[in-house]
CSV table of C-alpha atoms in Angstrom, one decimal:
chain,number,residue,atom,x,y,z
R,1,PRO,CA,11.6,32.9,14.4
R,2,ALA,CA,8.8,32.4,11.9
R,3,ARG,CA,6.4,29.6,12.7
R,4,ARG,CA,6.4,26.7,10.4
R,5,PRO,CA,3.1,25.4,9.0
R,6,PRO,CA,1.8,22.0,10.4
R,7,HIS,CA,2.3,20.2,7.0
R,8,GLU,CA,6.1,20.9,7.3
R,9,PHE,CA,6.2,19.2,10.7
R,10,LEU,CA,4.4,16.2,9.2
R,11,ALA,CA,6.9,15.9,6.4
R,12,GLN,CA,9.7,16.1,8.8
R,13,ALA,CA,8.3,13.5,11.2
R,14,LEU,CA,7.8,11.2,8.2
R,15,ARG,CA,11.3,11.7,6.7
R,16,PHE,CA,13.4,11.6,9.9
R,17,ALA,CA,11.5,9.7,12.5
R,18,ARG,CA,13.2,6.2,13.3
R,19,PRO,CA,10.7,4.8,15.8
R,20,THR,CA,11.8,2.0,18.1
R,21,ARG,CA,9.3,-0.7,18.8
R,22,HIS,CA,8.5,1.0,22.1
R,23,HIS,CA,7.7,4.3,20.5
R,24,ALA,CA,6.1,3.1,17.2
R,25,GLY,CA,2.5,3.3,18.6
R,26,MET,CA,3.1,6.8,20.0
R,27,LEU,CA,4.4,8.0,16.6
R,28,ARG,CA,1.5,6.6,14.7
R,29,HIS,CA,-0.8,8.6,17.0
R,30,LEU,CA,1.3,11.7,16.5
R,31,LEU,CA,1.1,11.1,12.7
R,32,CYS,CA,-2.7,11.0,12.8
R,33,ALA,CA,-2.9,14.1,15.0
R,34,LEU,CA,-0.6,16.0,12.7
R,35,ILE,CA,-2.6,15.1,9.6
R,36,LEU,CA,-5.9,16.1,11.3
R,37,ALA,CA,-4.4,19.4,12.4
R,38,LEU,CA,-3.5,20.5,8.8
R,39,PRO,CA,-5.3,23.6,7.6
R,40,LEU,CA,-7.6,23.2,4.7
R,41,GLY,CA,-5.2,25.0,2.5
R,42,HIS,CA,-2.9,22.0,2.6
R,43,VAL,CA,-5.4,19.3,2.6
R,44,SER,CA,-7.7,17.9,-0.1
R,45,GLN,CA,-10.7,15.8,0.5
R,46,ALA,CA,-11.6,12.2,-0.7
R,47,ALA,CA,-14.5,10.5,0.7
R,48,ASP,CA,-14.5,13.0,3.6
R,49,ASP,CA,-11.1,11.9,4.8
R,50,PRO,CA,-8.0,14.2,5.0
R,51,VAL,CA,-5.6,13.6,2.1
R,52,LEU,CA,-2.3,15.0,1.1
R,53,PRO,CA,-1.7,16.1,-2.5
R,54,GLY,CA,1.6,15.2,-4.2
R,55,THR,CA,3.4,13.9,-7.3
R,56,VAL,CA,4.6,10.4,-7.8
R,57,VAL,CA,8.3,10.6,-8.6
R,58,GLY,CA,9.4,7.0,-8.2
R,59,VAL,CA,7.9,3.5,-8.1
R,60,VAL,CA,9.8,1.1,-6.0
R,61,ASP,CA,7.6,-2.1,-6.7
R,62,GLY,CA,4.0,-2.9,-7.2
R,63,ASP,CA,3.0,-1.6,-3.7
R,64,THR,CA,5.5,1.1,-2.9
R,65,ALA,CA,6.0,4.6,-4.4
R,66,ASP,CA,8.0,7.7,-3.6
R,67,ILE,CA,5.8,10.9,-3.6
R,68,ARG,CA,6.8,14.6,-3.5
R,69,LEU,CA,4.5,16.6,-1.2
R,70,GLN,CA,4.5,20.3,-1.0
R,71,SER,CA,6.7,20.0,2.0
R,72,GLY,CA,9.0,17.1,1.0
R,73,MET,CA,9.6,13.6,-0.1
R,74,ILE,CA,7.8,10.6,1.4
R,75,ARG,CA,7.8,6.9,0.8
R,76,VAL,CA,4.3,5.4,0.6
R,77,ARG,CA,3.4,1.7,1.1
R,78,LEU,CA,-0.1,1.0,-0.5
R,79,HIS,CA,-2.6,0.0,2.1
R,80,ALA,CA,-4.5,-3.3,1.9
R,81,ILE,CA,-2.6,-4.8,-1.0
R,82,ASP,CA,0.6,-7.0,-1.4
R,83,ALA,CA,2.3,-7.1,-4.8
R,84,PRO,CA,4.6,-9.9,-6.0
R,85,GLU,CA,8.2,-9.3,-4.7
R,86,ARG,CA,10.8,-8.1,-7.3
R,87,ASP,CA,12.4,-11.6,-7.3
R,88,GLN,CA,9.0,-13.3,-7.6
R,89,PRO,CA,7.1,-14.1,-10.8
R,90,HIS,CA,5.3,-11.1,-12.0
R,91,GLY,CA,7.2,-8.8,-9.7
R,92,ALA,CA,8.5,-6.6,-12.6
R,93,ALA,CA,5.1,-6.6,-14.3
R,94,SER,CA,3.4,-5.5,-11.1
R,95,LYS,CA,5.9,-2.6,-10.7
R,96,GLN,CA,5.3,-1.7,-14.3
R,97,ALA,CA,1.5,-1.7,-13.7
R,98,LEU,CA,1.8,0.8,-10.8
R,99,SER,CA,4.2,3.0,-12.9
R,100,LYS,CA,1.8,3.1,-15.7
R,101,LEU,CA,-1.0,4.2,-13.4
R,102,VAL,CA,0.8,6.8,-11.3
R,103,TYR,CA,4.3,7.7,-12.3
R,104,GLY,CA,4.6,11.4,-12.9
R,105,ARG,CA,1.0,12.0,-11.9
R,106,GLN,CA,-0.7,14.1,-9.3
R,107,VAL,CA,-2.2,11.9,-6.7
R,108,ASN,CA,-3.9,12.3,-3.3
R,109,VAL,CA,-2.5,10.3,-0.4
R,110,GLU,CA,-5.0,9.1,2.2
R,111,PRO,CA,-2.9,8.2,5.3
R,112,VAL,CA,-3.7,5.1,7.3
R,113,GLU,CA,-0.6,4.5,9.5
R,114,GLN,CA,3.1,4.5,9.7
R,115,ASP,CA,4.8,1.1,9.4
R,116,ARG,CA,7.8,-0.4,11.0
R,117,TYR,CA,10.0,0.5,8.0
R,118,ASP,CA,9.2,4.2,8.4
R,119,ARG,CA,6.9,4.3,5.4
R,120,LEU,CA,3.5,6.0,5.4
R,121,VAL,CA,0.9,3.3,4.7
R,122,ALA,CA,-1.8,4.9,2.6
R,123,ARG,CA,-4.5,4.7,-0.1
R,124,LEU,CA,-3.7,6.6,-3.3
R,125,TRP,CA,-6.4,8.4,-5.2
R,126,LEU,CA,-6.0,9.4,-8.9
R,127,ASP,CA,-8.8,11.6,-10.1
R,128,GLY,CA,-11.2,9.7,-7.9
R,129,LEU,CA,-9.7,6.3,-8.8
R,130,ASP,CA,-8.7,4.1,-5.8
R,131,VAL,CA,-5.2,3.1,-7.1
R,132,ASN,CA,-4.8,0.3,-4.5
R,133,ALA,CA,-8.0,-1.3,-5.6
R,134,GLU,CA,-7.1,-0.9,-9.3
R,135,MET,CA,-3.9,-2.8,-8.7
R,136,VAL,CA,-6.0,-5.7,-7.4
R,137,ARG,CA,-8.5,-5.4,-10.2
R,138,GLN,CA,-5.7,-5.6,-12.8
R,139,GLY,CA,-4.3,-8.7,-11.2
R,140,ALA,CA,-1.1,-6.9,-10.3
R,141,ALA,CA,-1.4,-7.3,-6.6
R,142,TRP,CA,-3.2,-9.5,-3.9
R,143,VAL,CA,-5.5,-8.4,-1.2
R,144,TYR,CA,-3.3,-8.2,1.9
R,145,ARG,CA,-5.6,-10.1,4.1
R,146,ARG,CA,-3.9,-9.4,7.4
R,147,TYR,CA,-4.2,-5.6,6.9
R,148,ALA,CA,-7.1,-5.1,4.4
R,149,ASP,CA,-10.5,-3.8,5.8
R,150,ASP,CA,-12.6,-3.3,2.6
R,151,PRO,CA,-14.6,-6.3,1.5
R,152,ALA,CA,-14.8,-4.9,-2.0
R,153,TYR,CA,-11.2,-5.7,-2.5
R,154,CYS,CA,-11.9,-9.4,-2.1
R,155,ALA,CA,-14.5,-9.2,-5.0
R,156,HIS,CA,-11.9,-7.4,-7.2
R,157,GLU,CA,-9.4,-10.1,-6.5
R,158,LYS,CA,-11.8,-12.9,-7.4
R,159,ALA,CA,-12.9,-11.2,-10.6
R,160,ALA,CA,-9.2,-10.8,-11.6
R,161,ARG,CA,-8.6,-14.4,-10.8
R,162,ASP,CA,-11.7,-15.6,-12.7
R,163,LEU,CA,-10.7,-13.6,-15.8
R,164,LYS,CA,-7.0,-14.6,-15.5
R,165,ARG,CA,-5.8,-11.0,-15.4
R,166,GLY,CA,-2.1,-10.3,-14.6
R,167,LEU,CA,-0.6,-12.6,-12.1
R,168,TRP,CA,-3.6,-14.9,-12.2
R,169,ALA,CA,-2.6,-16.0,-15.8
R,170,LEU,CA,0.6,-17.6,-14.5
R,171,PRO,CA,0.9,-21.3,-13.8
R,172,ARG,CA,-0.4,-22.2,-10.3
R,173,ASP,CA,3.2,-23.0,-9.0
R,174,GLN,CA,4.2,-19.4,-9.8
R,175,ARG,CA,1.4,-17.7,-8.0
R,176,ALA,CA,2.5,-17.9,-4.3
R,177,ALA,CA,0.9,-15.1,-2.2
R,178,PRO,CA,3.6,-12.6,-1.5
R,179,TRP,CA,3.4,-12.9,2.3
R,180,GLU,CA,4.0,-16.6,1.9
R,181,TRP,CA,6.7,-16.1,-0.7
R,182,ARG,CA,8.7,-14.0,1.8
R,183,LYS,CA,8.5,-17.0,4.2
R,184,ARG,CA,9.2,-19.6,1.6
R,185,LYS,CA,12.3,-21.0,3.4
R,186,THR,CA,10.4,-21.7,6.6
R,187,LEU,CA,7.3,-22.9,4.7
R,188,GLY,CA,9.4,-25.4,2.8
R,189,GLY,CA,8.0,-24.1,-0.6
R,190,THR,CA,4.4,-25.2,0.4
R,191,PHE,CA,1.9,-22.4,-0.5
R,192,THR,CA,-1.7,-21.9,0.1
R,193,ASP,CA,-3.9,-22.5,-2.9
R,194,TYR,CA,-6.3,-19.6,-3.3
R,195,ASP,CA,-7.6,-20.5,-6.7
R,196,VAL,CA,-11.0,-21.6,-5.5
R,197,GLU,CA,-11.4,-19.3,-2.5
R,198,PRO,CA,-14.9,-17.7,-2.4
R,199,VAL,CA,-15.3,-14.0,-1.7
R,200,ALA,CA,-16.9,-14.7,1.7
R,201,ALA,CA,-13.8,-16.7,2.8
R,202,CYS,CA,-11.5,-13.8,1.8
R,203,VAL,CA,-13.7,-11.3,3.6
R,204,ALA,CA,-13.7,-13.5,6.8
R,205,SER,CA,-9.9,-13.5,6.7
R,206,LEU,CA,-9.5,-9.7,6.6
R,207,GLY,CA,-7.6,-8.2,9.5
R,208,ARG,CA,-6.4,-11.7,10.7
């Protein structure tokens, strides 16, 4: 039988793999290996990292999009940011902001890892624009401190907060960080106040 190109195996792995907790790490390593093995004919370059070209065909919320690659559909969770949930204040506006940026557009997907929900965690590039960072700049998403690794994102968030862009124009009691909003029942409705957080404190919290 004819041999299938590597990018088709990548798409199949992303579409049909259902990793158990035991195998999740192994699948992430396999994902990275497959990406790095792609021939240049199927890979574009952004900042010297391998990226996958595709078209955004759906926006789930402010940090998740469906993208059609040459070899199939894939769901992408935007790396390093966390947008308000759909049932949270500014959730619909955040989804609209991402749709306005990328829906129907050609983008480059820079993979980071595969998450426990079987989504590819990645950075999106639109004509050289870091879409993930742009969502933070617009006040449409937070820096997801636990997973972010770029200090510049902290500066973008503070600038959006100082200028009251997007979600930062909401009353204080409507601006819970999404990762705390998802735990609001266990937190008893008590949320961290990030209004006066300096950039240095945000940077210090990255990856924790």
